[in-house]
Structures are given as C-alpha cells and as structure tokens.
Short mmCIF file of C-alpha atoms and ligand atoms in Angstrom, two decimals:
data_model
loop_
_atom_site.label_atom_id
_atom_site.label_comp_id
_atom_site.label_asym_id
_atom_site.label_seq_id
_atom_site.Cartn_x
_atom_site.Cartn_y
_atom_site.Cartn_z
CA MET A 1 -51.36 -13.68 -1.29
CA ASP A 2 -52.58 -11.78 -4.22
CA TYR A 3 -49.15 -9.50 -4.85
CA GLN A 4 -48.17 -9.81 -8.44
CA PHE A 5 -44.45 -9.70 -9.23
CA LEU A 6 -43.86 -7.34 -11.75
CA TRP A 7 -40.19 -7.31 -13.17
CA PRO A 8 -39.94 -5.03 -16.21
CA PRO A 9 -39.35 -2.24 -14.10
CA VAL A 10 -36.29 -3.49 -12.45
CA ILE A 11 -35.05 -4.87 -15.72
CA LYS A 12 -35.35 -1.17 -17.13
CA ALA A 13 -33.76 0.34 -14.19
CA LEU A 14 -30.93 -2.19 -14.45
CA PRO A 15 -28.36 0.24 -15.98
CA GLU A 16 -29.05 2.94 -13.28
CA LEU A 17 -28.61 0.35 -10.46
CA VAL A 18 -25.20 -0.81 -12.21
CA ASP A 19 -24.18 2.87 -12.19
CA ALA A 20 -25.20 3.16 -8.47
CA ALA A 21 -23.34 0.13 -7.91
CA LEU A 22 -20.22 1.32 -9.38
CA LEU A 23 -20.80 4.76 -6.89
CA THR A 24 -20.87 2.47 -3.86
CA MET A 25 -17.64 0.61 -5.18
CA GLU A 26 -15.96 3.73 -5.50
CA VAL A 27 -17.02 5.22 -2.18
CA SER A 28 -15.87 1.97 -0.67
CA VAL A 29 -12.58 2.05 -2.31
CA VAL A 30 -11.78 5.57 -1.59
CA SER A 31 -13.14 5.45 2.19
CA MET A 32 -10.77 2.09 2.36
CA ILE A 33 -7.45 3.53 1.09
CA ILE A 34 -7.74 6.76 3.20
CA GLY A 35 -9.06 4.97 6.14
CA LEU A 36 -6.26 2.23 5.87
CA SER A 37 -3.48 5.10 5.59
CA ILE A 38 -4.80 7.04 8.38
CA GLY A 39 -5.28 3.77 10.67
CA LEU A 40 -1.78 3.33 9.81
CA LEU A 41 -0.68 6.34 11.27
CA LEU A 42 -2.69 5.84 13.96
CA SER A 43 -1.26 2.67 14.96
CA PHE A 44 2.09 4.56 15.02
CA GLY A 45 0.44 7.30 17.30
CA ARG A 46 -0.74 5.11 19.79
CA ARG A 47 2.49 3.28 20.40
CA SER A 48 4.64 6.97 20.23
CA LYS A 49 6.42 7.75 23.37
CA TYR A 50 4.90 11.26 23.20
CA PHE A 51 1.74 12.12 24.87
CA LEU A 52 -0.03 14.38 22.28
CA PRO A 53 -0.11 11.48 19.30
CA ARG A 54 -1.08 8.91 21.58
CA ALA A 55 -3.91 10.58 23.24
CA ALA A 56 -5.22 12.12 19.69
CA SER A 57 -5.08 8.63 18.21
CA THR A 58 -6.80 6.94 21.24
CA ILE A 59 -9.65 9.38 21.03
CA TRP A 60 -10.09 8.63 17.41
CA VAL A 61 -10.29 4.93 17.84
CA GLU A 62 -12.48 4.99 20.77
CA LEU A 63 -14.80 7.50 19.05
CA ALA A 64 -14.80 5.34 15.66
CA ARG A 65 -15.41 2.11 17.38
CA ASN A 66 -17.87 3.10 20.04
CA THR A 67 -20.39 5.23 18.11
CA PRO A 68 -22.77 4.55 15.38
CA VAL A 69 -21.86 4.42 11.80
CA LEU A 70 -24.99 6.20 10.97
CA PHE A 71 -24.20 8.91 13.74
CA GLN A 72 -20.56 9.37 12.20
CA ILE A 73 -22.38 10.05 8.70
CA PHE A 74 -24.67 12.53 9.89
CA PHE A 75 -21.91 14.41 12.02
CA PHE A 76 -19.87 14.96 8.43
CA TYR A 77 -23.06 15.83 6.78
CA TRP A 78 -25.12 17.88 8.94
CA GLY A 79 -22.67 18.49 12.32
CA LEU A 80 -20.00 20.30 10.66
CA GLY A 81 -22.59 22.81 9.43
CA GLU A 82 -22.50 24.34 13.02
CA PHE A 83 -18.95 24.87 12.10
CA GLY A 84 -19.72 26.60 8.63
CA ILE A 85 -18.40 23.34 6.95
CA PHE A 86 -20.83 22.13 4.17
CA LEU A 87 -19.58 18.85 2.69
CA SER A 88 -21.36 17.37 -0.36
CA SER A 89 -23.06 14.18 0.29
CA TYR A 90 -19.98 11.95 -1.38
CA VAL A 91 -17.37 13.72 0.76
CA ALA A 92 -19.36 13.23 3.75
CA VAL A 93 -19.85 9.78 3.28
CA VAL A 94 -16.13 9.13 2.25
CA ALA A 95 -15.04 11.07 5.46
CA ALA A 96 -17.24 9.15 7.81
CA LEU A 97 -16.43 5.71 6.23
CA SER A 98 -12.51 6.71 6.35
CA PHE A 99 -12.93 7.96 9.82
CA ASN A 100 -14.60 4.67 10.88
CA THR A 101 -12.08 2.32 8.96
CA ALA A 102 -9.10 4.24 10.44
CA GLY A 103 -10.26 3.46 13.88
CA TYR A 104 -10.75 -0.16 13.36
CA MET A 105 -7.92 -0.74 11.17
CA ALA A 106 -5.68 1.08 13.80
CA GLU A 107 -6.37 -1.60 16.23
CA THR A 108 -5.58 -4.17 13.57
CA PHE A 109 -2.18 -2.95 12.49
CA ARG A 110 -1.41 -2.48 16.40
CA GLY A 111 -2.02 -6.03 16.93
CA GLY A 112 -0.23 -7.20 13.69
CA PHE A 113 2.83 -5.06 14.81
CA ASN A 114 2.76 -6.73 17.95
CA ALA A 115 3.05 -9.86 16.65
CA ILE A 116 6.44 -9.01 14.94
CA PRO A 117 9.18 -10.13 17.05
CA GLU A 118 11.46 -7.36 18.34
CA THR A 119 14.48 -9.46 17.30
CA GLN A 120 13.29 -9.00 13.67
CA LEU A 121 14.10 -5.09 13.78
CA ARG A 122 17.45 -5.84 15.37
CA ALA A 123 18.59 -8.16 12.68
CA ALA A 124 17.35 -5.58 9.99
CA ARG A 125 19.19 -2.67 11.73
CA SER A 126 22.37 -4.96 12.37
CA LEU A 127 22.32 -5.09 8.44
CA GLY A 128 22.94 -1.41 8.36
CA MET A 129 19.35 -0.32 7.12
CA SER A 130 17.80 2.56 8.53
CA PHE A 131 14.84 2.47 10.53
CA LEU A 132 12.47 3.48 7.54
CA GLN A 133 14.15 0.87 5.65
CA THR A 134 13.43 -1.74 8.18
CA GLN A 135 9.96 -0.88 8.62
CA ARG A 136 9.45 -0.80 4.80
CA TYR A 137 10.91 -3.94 3.74
CA VAL A 138 11.05 -6.28 6.71
CA ILE A 139 8.47 -5.10 9.28
CA VAL A 140 5.19 -3.70 7.04
CA PRO A 141 5.31 -6.67 4.64
CA GLN A 142 4.69 -9.10 7.57
CA VAL A 143 2.04 -6.95 8.96
CA LEU A 144 0.16 -6.65 6.03
CA ARG A 145 0.07 -10.27 5.62
CA VAL A 146 -1.19 -10.24 9.74
CA VAL A 147 -3.77 -7.98 8.68
CA TYR A 148 -4.80 -9.00 5.51
CA TYR A 149 -7.76 -11.03 5.94
CA PRO A 150 -9.21 -8.57 8.47
CA MET A 151 -8.76 -5.79 6.13
CA THR A 152 -10.82 -7.89 3.38
CA ASN A 153 -13.33 -8.07 6.01
CA GLN A 154 -13.37 -4.22 6.77
CA PHE A 155 -13.75 -3.75 2.93
CA ILE A 156 -16.91 -5.64 2.84
CA TRP A 157 -18.10 -3.96 5.89
CA VAL A 158 -17.52 -0.58 4.26
CA ILE A 159 -19.37 -1.86 1.40
CA LEU A 160 -22.36 -2.90 3.11
CA MET A 161 -22.17 0.45 5.72
CA SER A 162 -21.87 2.79 2.64
CA SER A 163 -25.90 1.96 2.13
CA LEU A 164 -26.31 4.30 4.93
CA GLY A 165 -25.11 7.14 2.97
CA MET A 166 -28.41 7.13 1.43
CA LEU A 167 -29.54 8.60 4.69
CA ALA A 168 -27.24 11.50 3.64
CA GLY A 169 -28.71 11.87 0.13
CA LEU A 170 -26.19 9.75 -1.48
CA ARG A 171 -27.57 8.04 -4.45
CA GLU A 172 -25.37 4.90 -4.02
CA LEU A 173 -26.77 1.87 -4.90
CA THR A 174 -29.67 1.69 -1.98
CA GLY A 175 -30.34 4.96 -2.50
CA GLU A 176 -30.91 4.52 -6.21
CA THR A 177 -32.99 1.80 -5.15
CA GLN A 178 -35.10 3.69 -3.02
CA TYR A 179 -35.52 6.28 -5.42
CA PHE A 180 -36.64 3.62 -8.08
CA ASN A 181 -38.94 2.32 -5.17
CA SER A 182 -41.02 5.47 -4.53
CA ARG A 183 -41.46 6.04 -8.26
CA THR A 184 -42.61 2.66 -9.08
CA PHE A 185 -43.70 0.84 -5.98
CA ARG A 186 -42.33 -2.31 -7.13
CA THR A 187 -40.70 -2.44 -3.37
CA PHE A 188 -40.09 -6.10 -3.16
CA GLU A 189 -38.56 -6.51 -6.72
CA PHE A 190 -36.27 -3.67 -6.39
CA PHE A 191 -34.97 -4.65 -2.95
CA ALA A 192 -34.74 -8.28 -3.96
CA ALA A 193 -32.65 -6.86 -7.13
CA THR A 194 -30.39 -4.86 -4.96
CA ALA A 195 -29.56 -7.50 -2.38
CA VAL A 196 -28.48 -9.89 -5.04
CA ILE A 197 -26.29 -6.97 -6.38
CA TYR A 198 -24.62 -6.45 -2.83
CA TYR A 199 -24.35 -10.16 -2.36
CA ILE A 200 -22.48 -10.55 -5.70
CA ILE A 201 -20.17 -7.48 -5.00
CA ALA A 202 -19.21 -9.29 -1.49
CA LYS A 203 -18.47 -12.41 -2.81
CA ILE A 204 -16.57 -11.29 -5.66
CA VAL A 205 -14.70 -9.16 -3.47
CA MET A 206 -13.89 -12.06 -1.06
CA LEU A 207 -13.29 -14.71 -3.53
CA GLY A 208 -10.78 -11.88 -5.25
CA ALA A 209 -8.98 -11.18 -1.90
CA ARG A 210 -8.50 -15.00 -1.37
CA LEU A 211 -7.15 -15.67 -4.73
CA ILE A 212 -4.60 -12.45 -4.51
CA GLY A 213 -3.89 -13.54 -0.76
CA TRP A 214 -2.91 -17.16 -2.15
CA ARG A 215 -1.20 -15.62 -4.66
CA ILE A 216 1.01 -13.15 -2.60
CA PHE A 217 1.33 -15.34 0.41
CA ARG A 218 2.00 -18.82 -1.23
CA GLY A 219 5.24 -20.39 0.29
CA GLN A 220 5.47 -18.34 3.19
CA GLY A 221 3.83 -20.39 5.60
CA THR A 222 5.16 -20.68 8.84
CA MET B 1 49.60 -4.80 16.08
CA ALA B 2 46.53 -2.17 16.72
CA ALA B 3 43.50 -3.56 17.77
CA VAL B 4 40.80 -3.08 15.22
CA ILE B 5 37.59 -3.43 18.01
CA GLU B 6 38.17 -1.88 21.11
CA LEU B 7 36.48 -1.58 24.35
CA LYS B 8 37.88 0.66 27.19
CA ASN B 9 36.00 0.99 30.46
CA VAL B 10 32.63 0.28 29.00
CA ARG B 11 29.53 0.74 31.40
CA LYS B 12 25.93 0.00 30.43
CA SER B 13 22.75 -0.24 32.34
CA PHE B 14 19.37 -1.15 31.75
CA GLY B 15 17.59 1.54 34.34
CA ASP B 16 18.97 0.88 37.93
CA LEU B 17 20.40 -2.14 36.68
CA GLU B 18 24.08 -2.10 35.77
CA VAL B 19 25.04 -4.74 33.21
CA LEU B 20 28.32 -4.04 31.87
CA LYS B 21 30.61 -2.65 34.70
CA GLY B 22 33.71 -1.37 32.91
CA ILE B 23 34.53 -3.61 30.27
CA ASP B 24 38.09 -3.64 28.43
CA LEU B 25 38.53 -5.80 25.68
CA LYS B 26 40.65 -5.74 22.35
CA VAL B 27 40.42 -7.71 19.14
CA GLU B 28 43.20 -7.49 16.32
CA ASN B 29 42.75 -8.03 12.61
CA GLY B 30 41.95 -11.45 11.83
CA GLU B 31 41.85 -12.68 15.25
CA VAL B 32 38.55 -14.80 16.90
CA LEU B 33 37.80 -13.98 20.59
CA SER B 34 35.31 -16.19 22.17
CA VAL B 35 33.37 -14.84 24.96
CA ILE B 36 32.30 -17.41 27.53
CA GLY B 37 30.40 -16.70 30.88
CA ALA B 38 27.08 -17.77 32.78
CA SER B 39 23.79 -16.47 31.59
CA GLY B 40 22.96 -12.99 32.45
CA SER B 41 26.68 -11.88 32.85
CA GLY B 42 26.24 -9.40 29.95
CA LYS B 43 27.70 -11.14 26.82
CA SER B 44 24.95 -10.36 24.72
CA THR B 45 24.24 -7.03 25.92
CA MET B 46 28.21 -6.55 24.91
CA LEU B 47 27.64 -7.39 21.27
CA TYR B 48 24.60 -5.30 20.96
CA CYS B 49 26.87 -2.28 22.09
CA ILE B 50 29.53 -2.94 19.69
CA ASN B 51 27.38 -2.34 16.59
CA GLY B 52 25.45 0.46 18.29
CA LEU B 53 22.28 -1.43 19.00
CA GLU B 54 22.51 -0.31 22.48
CA PRO B 55 23.84 2.80 23.85
CA ILE B 56 26.46 2.87 26.70
CA GLN B 57 26.73 5.17 29.61
CA ASP B 58 30.53 5.66 30.01
CA GLY B 59 33.71 4.61 28.33
CA THR B 60 34.61 4.20 24.59
CA ILE B 61 34.38 1.23 22.06
CA THR B 62 35.95 1.97 18.83
CA VAL B 63 35.48 -0.12 15.62
CA GLU B 64 38.79 0.52 13.14
CA GLY B 65 38.95 3.91 14.67
CA THR B 66 35.62 4.97 14.42
CA VAL B 67 34.16 5.91 17.84
CA VAL B 68 30.69 3.87 18.12
CA ASN B 69 29.08 5.63 20.87
CA ASP B 70 30.18 9.04 19.87
CA LYS B 71 26.71 11.01 19.00
CA SER B 72 28.15 12.03 15.13
CA THR B 73 29.08 8.31 14.34
CA ASN B 74 26.57 7.27 11.47
CA LEU B 75 25.53 3.92 12.91
CA ASN B 76 23.96 2.49 9.50
CA LYS B 77 27.41 2.85 7.55
CA LEU B 78 29.12 1.28 10.78
CA ARG B 79 26.99 -1.52 10.70
CA GLN B 80 27.60 -2.43 7.38
CA LYS B 81 31.19 -3.34 8.58
CA ILE B 82 29.91 -5.37 11.40
CA GLY B 83 27.91 -8.62 10.48
CA MET B 84 26.01 -10.23 13.37
CA VAL B 85 24.38 -13.32 13.92
CA PHE B 86 21.64 -13.69 16.63
CA GLN B 87 20.77 -16.72 18.85
CA GLN B 88 17.36 -16.88 17.25
CA TRP B 89 18.21 -16.89 13.56
CA ASN B 90 15.78 -14.12 12.41
CA SER B 91 15.19 -15.06 9.13
CA PHE B 92 12.85 -12.63 7.32
CA PRO B 93 9.87 -15.27 7.02
CA HIS B 94 8.23 -13.38 4.01
CA LEU B 95 11.21 -13.42 1.85
CA THR B 96 12.70 -16.51 0.03
CA ALA B 97 16.37 -17.54 0.95
CA LEU B 98 17.76 -15.78 -1.88
CA GLU B 99 15.72 -12.34 -1.01
CA ASN B 100 16.64 -12.47 2.59
CA VAL B 101 20.34 -12.36 1.63
CA ALA B 102 20.00 -9.93 -1.48
CA LEU B 103 17.77 -7.57 0.61
CA ALA B 104 20.59 -5.44 2.57
CA PRO B 105 23.12 -5.42 -0.27
CA ARG B 106 20.24 -3.86 -2.63
CA VAL B 107 18.29 -1.38 -0.18
CA VAL B 108 21.73 -0.39 2.06
CA LYS B 109 24.20 -0.52 -0.60
CA GLY B 110 22.10 0.30 -3.44
CA LEU B 111 23.04 -2.36 -5.60
CA SER B 112 20.87 -3.48 -8.53
CA ARG B 113 18.76 -6.43 -7.99
CA SER B 114 20.79 -8.78 -10.15
CA ALA B 115 23.91 -7.75 -8.69
CA ALA B 116 22.57 -8.41 -5.19
CA LYS B 117 21.12 -11.45 -5.93
CA GLU B 118 24.54 -12.72 -7.62
CA ILE B 119 26.02 -12.10 -4.40
CA ALA B 120 23.36 -13.86 -2.48
CA ALA B 121 23.65 -16.89 -4.33
CA LYS B 122 27.18 -16.82 -3.98
CA GLN B 123 27.24 -16.28 -0.30
CA LEU B 124 24.34 -19.12 0.10
CA ALA B 125 26.82 -21.38 -1.68
CA HIS B 126 29.35 -20.58 0.33
CA VAL B 127 27.64 -21.48 3.50
CA GLY B 128 26.27 -25.01 1.87
CA ILE B 129 22.78 -24.09 1.08
CA GLY B 130 23.36 -23.05 -2.68
CA ASP B 131 20.17 -25.55 -3.37
CA LYS B 132 17.85 -23.56 -1.08
CA LEU B 133 17.63 -20.16 -3.10
CA ASP B 134 13.97 -20.12 -3.73
CA VAL B 135 12.80 -21.91 -0.49
CA TYR B 136 11.09 -19.87 2.32
CA PRO B 137 12.68 -19.88 5.89
CA GLY B 138 9.44 -21.72 7.19
CA ALA B 139 10.43 -24.67 5.08
CA LEU B 140 14.19 -24.72 6.34
CA SER B 141 15.87 -26.84 9.47
CA GLY B 142 17.14 -24.47 12.25
CA GLY B 143 20.65 -25.50 11.09
CA GLN B 144 19.91 -23.99 7.59
CA GLN B 145 18.24 -20.81 8.64
CA GLN B 146 21.11 -19.96 10.59
CA ARG B 147 23.55 -20.66 7.86
CA LEU B 148 21.15 -18.31 6.16
CA ALA B 149 21.42 -15.83 8.88
CA ILE B 150 25.13 -16.05 8.56
CA ALA B 151 25.02 -15.53 4.41
CA ARG B 152 22.94 -12.54 4.96
CA ALA B 153 25.32 -10.86 7.20
CA LEU B 154 28.54 -12.06 4.84
CA ALA B 155 26.44 -10.39 1.88
CA MET B 156 27.27 -7.03 3.13
CA GLU B 157 30.94 -8.15 3.21
CA PRO B 158 31.76 -7.12 6.37
CA SER B 159 35.20 -6.88 8.11
CA TYR B 160 34.02 -8.28 11.36
CA MET B 161 31.45 -10.87 12.66
CA LEU B 162 29.81 -11.32 15.99
CA PHE B 163 28.08 -14.45 17.03
CA ASP B 164 25.59 -14.44 19.72
CA GLU B 165 25.18 -18.01 20.92
CA ALA B 166 24.67 -19.04 17.40
CA THR B 167 23.80 -22.80 18.19
CA SER B 168 22.30 -22.32 21.74
CA ALA B 169 18.88 -22.73 20.11
CA LEU B 170 19.64 -25.55 17.67
CA ASP B 171 18.69 -29.16 18.06
CA PRO B 172 21.88 -30.86 19.00
CA GLU B 173 22.18 -32.71 15.71
CA LEU B 174 22.19 -29.53 13.61
CA VAL B 175 24.97 -27.57 15.74
CA GLY B 176 27.61 -29.14 13.90
CA GLU B 177 26.73 -28.00 10.55
CA VAL B 178 26.79 -24.04 11.83
CA LEU B 179 29.95 -24.53 14.05
CA ASP B 180 31.33 -25.80 10.53
CA THR B 181 30.51 -22.75 8.78
CA MET B 182 31.98 -20.60 11.97
CA ARG B 183 35.13 -22.69 11.70
CA MET B 184 35.19 -22.00 7.74
CA LEU B 185 35.01 -18.21 8.26
CA ALA B 186 37.50 -18.19 11.04
CA SER B 187 39.93 -20.30 8.48
CA GLU B 188 39.31 -17.53 5.71
CA GLY B 189 40.73 -14.91 7.97
CA MET B 190 37.73 -13.29 9.48
CA THR B 191 37.79 -11.23 12.63
CA MET B 192 35.18 -12.56 15.03
CA ILE B 193 33.88 -12.03 18.50
CA VAL B 194 31.84 -15.14 19.36
CA VAL B 195 29.70 -15.42 22.23
CA THR B 196 29.48 -19.35 22.97
CA HIS B 197 28.82 -22.25 25.05
CA GLU B 198 30.73 -24.85 22.92
CA MET B 199 34.04 -24.78 24.77
CA GLY B 200 35.40 -27.00 21.89
CA PHE B 201 34.92 -24.46 19.50
CA ALA B 202 36.38 -21.88 22.05
CA ARG B 203 39.39 -24.00 22.66
CA ASP B 204 40.18 -25.13 18.93
CA VAL B 205 39.25 -22.03 17.02
CA SER B 206 39.65 -19.03 18.90
CA ASP B 207 43.01 -17.09 19.43
CA LYS B 208 41.90 -15.40 22.84
CA VAL B 209 39.02 -16.17 25.18
CA ALA B 210 37.30 -13.93 27.39
CA PHE B 211 35.56 -14.96 30.50
CA PHE B 212 32.79 -12.60 31.72
CA HIS B 213 31.27 -12.70 35.17
CA GLU B 214 28.61 -10.24 36.48
CA GLY B 215 29.21 -7.51 33.97
CA LYS B 216 33.37 -7.81 34.01
CA VAL B 217 35.88 -9.39 32.16
CA GLU B 218 37.40 -11.64 34.86
CA GLU B 219 39.71 -13.67 32.97
CA THR B 220 41.41 -13.30 29.59
CA GLY B 221 44.12 -14.48 27.54
CA PRO B 222 45.00 -17.06 24.75
CA ALA B 223 42.28 -19.87 24.59
CA LYS B 224 44.16 -22.52 25.41
CA ALA B 225 46.27 -21.33 28.34
CA VAL B 226 42.84 -20.02 29.68
CA LEU B 227 40.84 -22.95 29.10
CA SER B 228 43.22 -25.56 30.26
CA ALA B 229 44.65 -23.62 33.25
CA PRO B 230 42.10 -21.44 34.72
CA LYS B 231 43.11 -18.89 37.45
CA SER B 232 39.74 -17.19 38.29
CA GLY B 233 37.97 -19.76 41.00
CA HIS B 234 34.64 -18.61 38.94
CA LEU B 235 35.94 -19.70 35.68
CA GLN B 236 37.17 -22.97 37.28
CA LYS B 237 33.41 -23.83 38.81
CA PHE B 238 32.16 -22.44 35.31
CA LEU B 239 34.10 -25.08 33.15
CA ALA B 240 33.54 -27.82 35.46
CA LYS B 241 29.82 -27.26 34.99
CA VAL B 242 29.69 -27.06 31.18
CA HIS B 243 31.88 -30.01 30.60
N1 LIG C 301 16.38 -4.86 27.30
C1 LIG C 301 16.76 -4.91 28.44
N2 LIG C 301 16.16 -4.55 29.18
C2 LIG C 301 16.49 -4.72 30.62
N3 LIG C 301 17.38 -5.79 30.96
C3 LIG C 301 18.10 -6.35 30.09
C4 LIG C 301 17.79 -6.15 28.72
N4 LIG C 301 18.74 -6.88 28.13
C5 LIG C 301 19.46 -7.68 28.93
N5 LIG C 301 19.16 -7.34 30.35
C6 LIG C 301 19.54 -7.60 31.68
O1 LIG C 301 21.21 -7.56 31.34
C7 LIG C 301 21.57 -8.60 31.96
C8 LIG C 301 22.50 -9.17 31.07
O2 LIG C 301 21.87 -9.98 29.85
P1 LIG C 301 22.63 -10.42 28.62
O3 LIG C 301 23.73 -9.52 27.73
O4 LIG C 301 21.51 -11.12 28.12
O5 LIG C 301 23.51 -11.76 29.51
P2 LIG C 301 24.16 -12.93 28.74
O6 LIG C 301 24.17 -12.83 27.26
O7 LIG C 301 25.34 -13.08 29.21
O8 LIG C 301 23.37 -14.02 28.97
C9 LIG C 301 20.64 -9.61 32.35
O9 LIG C 301 20.30 -9.41 33.68
C10 LIG C 301 19.26 -9.28 31.60
O10 LIG C 301 18.21 -9.36 32.44
MG1 LIG C 302 22.97 -13.84 25.66
#
C-alpha cells in the first residue's frame, strides 16, 4: 500500500467540522422535540373512538415506518415542489425526521399507555382529579418512564439519520465532510475523523441519557 | 335522620348485561354499611356508581342531596367528598409515599406544596406509616400500600369512604393491619360503605349489612341481626360458605 496519510487538512478543517456537528445536533434535537410531540398526539389519535383521527394517525404511522427515510427527506425537499411548496434544506430535513420520529414514537407511546393499568386512572379520578390532571400527573409520567430508553435510542437514530440530509443539500456533519473531501481528496482522513465525531456524539448522548434516567427513576424500581 | 347517601331503584348495565337490577339503599351520617355477597353480584359496580366512575341507566343516586347521575353535577367536585379504596391498592409507583398523598390536595384543592405535604405527613402518621414518607410504593408491603391508599383518600378530607374489598388481595398476615385502620376510621365517626368478605369486621364494626344477590339487595338490616339470623336462603348458604 502506497497511500500516504495526510492529516493536516483535517485538522485545519476541524472548526468547520465541529460547527457542522453542532448543526447535526440542532437538526436532531428540533426533529426529536417536534416528533415526540406529534407522536404523543398520534398515539392518542390511534386510541380515539372517532374514525377520522384513528385513520389519519394510522396512515401516518404506517407511512413513516414502512418507507425509506431518504425517500421521506426527498419528498419534503423536492416532492412538495409539485404543490408549489419549496422548503429549505434545513426545514425539509427537520420535517422528514420529525415525520419519521412521530411515526415510531407513536407506537412506543401506545405501548407505554397500554402498560399502565386502567385502575391507576380510576384511583386518580376517585380523588377528584380531572381527566387532564390524571394524564399530566399520574399517567404520562409513568408512560415516560416506559418509553425513556426507546426514546433515547430513537434520538441516536435521528442523529445518524440526519446524515442523509446531505443529499438534500444540508451542510450538516456528513455534508461538510463531503465538501472537504471534494476539495482536498483526503477521503479516508475526513471520513475517519467524521466517524469518530459521530461515535463520540452517540456515546455522549447514550451516557447522558443513562445518567439522567438513573437520576429521575432511582428508587422507583418495581 | 336523613340519609346522606341514598340509592333509589338504581339500574346499571354493561351492554346487554344488567348488573344492578333496582338497588335501594340508605346510609346515614356516621353509619358504617357493610356490603356482602358472592363475587359478580354487583358490589364493586355499585361503589363505582356512587362516585360516578360508572354511569347508571335508571334510578337516582344522591350524596348529600346532590344527584350523582344528573348531567349537570360536577363529578370532580363531588368526588372530593367521597374517598375510595380499591382491592388493588393502586399506589402511584412514580411518587414517594408522601407525594402520593400530597398530589390530590395540591392539584385538586390548589394547596401549596408545603401545605399539601403537611397534610400528607399527618395522614400517613394517622394510618401508622409516618416513618415511610420518602419511600417509593415498590418498597412497601401490600398492607402498607393499602394504608397508603387510605391515607391518600383521607388527605382530601372526605365525608364518606368507600372500600372495595380492601383486604382481599393481601397476604393473610397483612389483613389485620388494614382492618385495624378501617376500624379506627369507623370509631372516628367516618361514614363508610365497606364491601368485604371479612364477616367478623361486618359483624363487629358495621351498623348495617346489605346482602347482594345477582344485582339485587336481597336482605338488609342491623348487622348483628342479619348475620346471626339470616332470613334469605341465599344468605344462609353464602354465610355457611364463607365461615
Ligand atoms: N367494565 C365492565 N364491563 C363489562 N362487565 C363488567 C364490567 N365490570 C363488571 N362487569 C360485570 O358485572 C358483574 C358484576 O361485577 P362486580 O360489580 O365487579 O361484582 P362484585 O364486585 O360483586 O364481584 C360481573 O358479571 C362482571 O363481569
Ligand atoms: Mg368486586
């Protein structure tokens, strides 16, 4: 092998790569917040006694879970152009990742709600708590505990998926790496450095989530 | 004396299954009514109807003059007056004992956190688990969890307490402590409706007994009289079985 490793270009580009990594995090966090909120609503929709919310949320969940993420990103970036809607790369990627996360988390939430016995609701209502108070103080906190680890997995998954945003023109971490690669042709060096950055981010998120989880849920073990 | 809880010809169905077939009952202030009867005779359902957790199809239920089954009745408000303890103790597993009890006074009555905690600590001490304030329910025994449930209901300062087989799910050695707590409440003058299979409790503590059979009150009267000299054949058979 006569390939000569050459790292200085990577080191020179490091500030830009870190900036791009921050954009990756921003896109992921925003998508996660929107996706979780909609996912919660969809899980209510799927348990609704009315046909329309049930059908709409079922279709959403089915599409989000059974089509490729790349496809979802392309749809928001180019597909909506057919209807005269033109989203920026940033908005399109956030929309697609939120769409995807909402679909997955809706199912997770549904499982979480099913895991809470009906009698908890009755006990809370018998104390004079309204339906919403019961959800807010009794049911949802218990559901959050059930969905906490699936949720952190989804978050890491979103961070990794956001790399596809590059194909919709977003200069997030992978996009930025590709940009430097095309200018310097230090392909291996740049992609190795970026892989390490992704790895570190994923590990930090995982450990942080464990720590927070331990802090919130300690003592509740049943 | 006027009845504070009164059921008149109460009918309740789940779909095609009629579970309560015209129930008439009266409970006066300070009275303890024990409800006995075979499983499936509608005892739990009746309790759920009294605090409006289940709607009824016919008849009327009044609590302190408020018609429970009236559409305009504010059930959340009514339920503050009626404490309920379930067979499955239903502690909130994500909250400590103190938080379990303080929750409803805080969010329903709007008390400050500290005022709610003060009431909670007082009620937990009252039922004999004042040393478990910061313990999560998972670390409590069944008997302690059931006393926690009683304290949680009492913290709303209810005028009435409904007990649905509060000791049926407990290990035998834990039944006594919960019955003692219920006895204590009765001696403090709490108005109670107690669904129970504990005939000793029914005889010694309650003023009246009602025997449910297939969705009807088949026999009712003063506790000692009904239990020692049952008239109904079904009640005689039932008593022979539980003794
Ligand atoms: N939510 C429900 N849906 C349908 N049937 C029910 C429901 N709750 C109770 N039942 C039925 O009503 C009858 C009376 O039940 P219940 O009031 O629990 O009796 P008990 O407390 O005396 O054992 C039973 O046949 C039971 O299966
Ligand atoms: Mg029952």
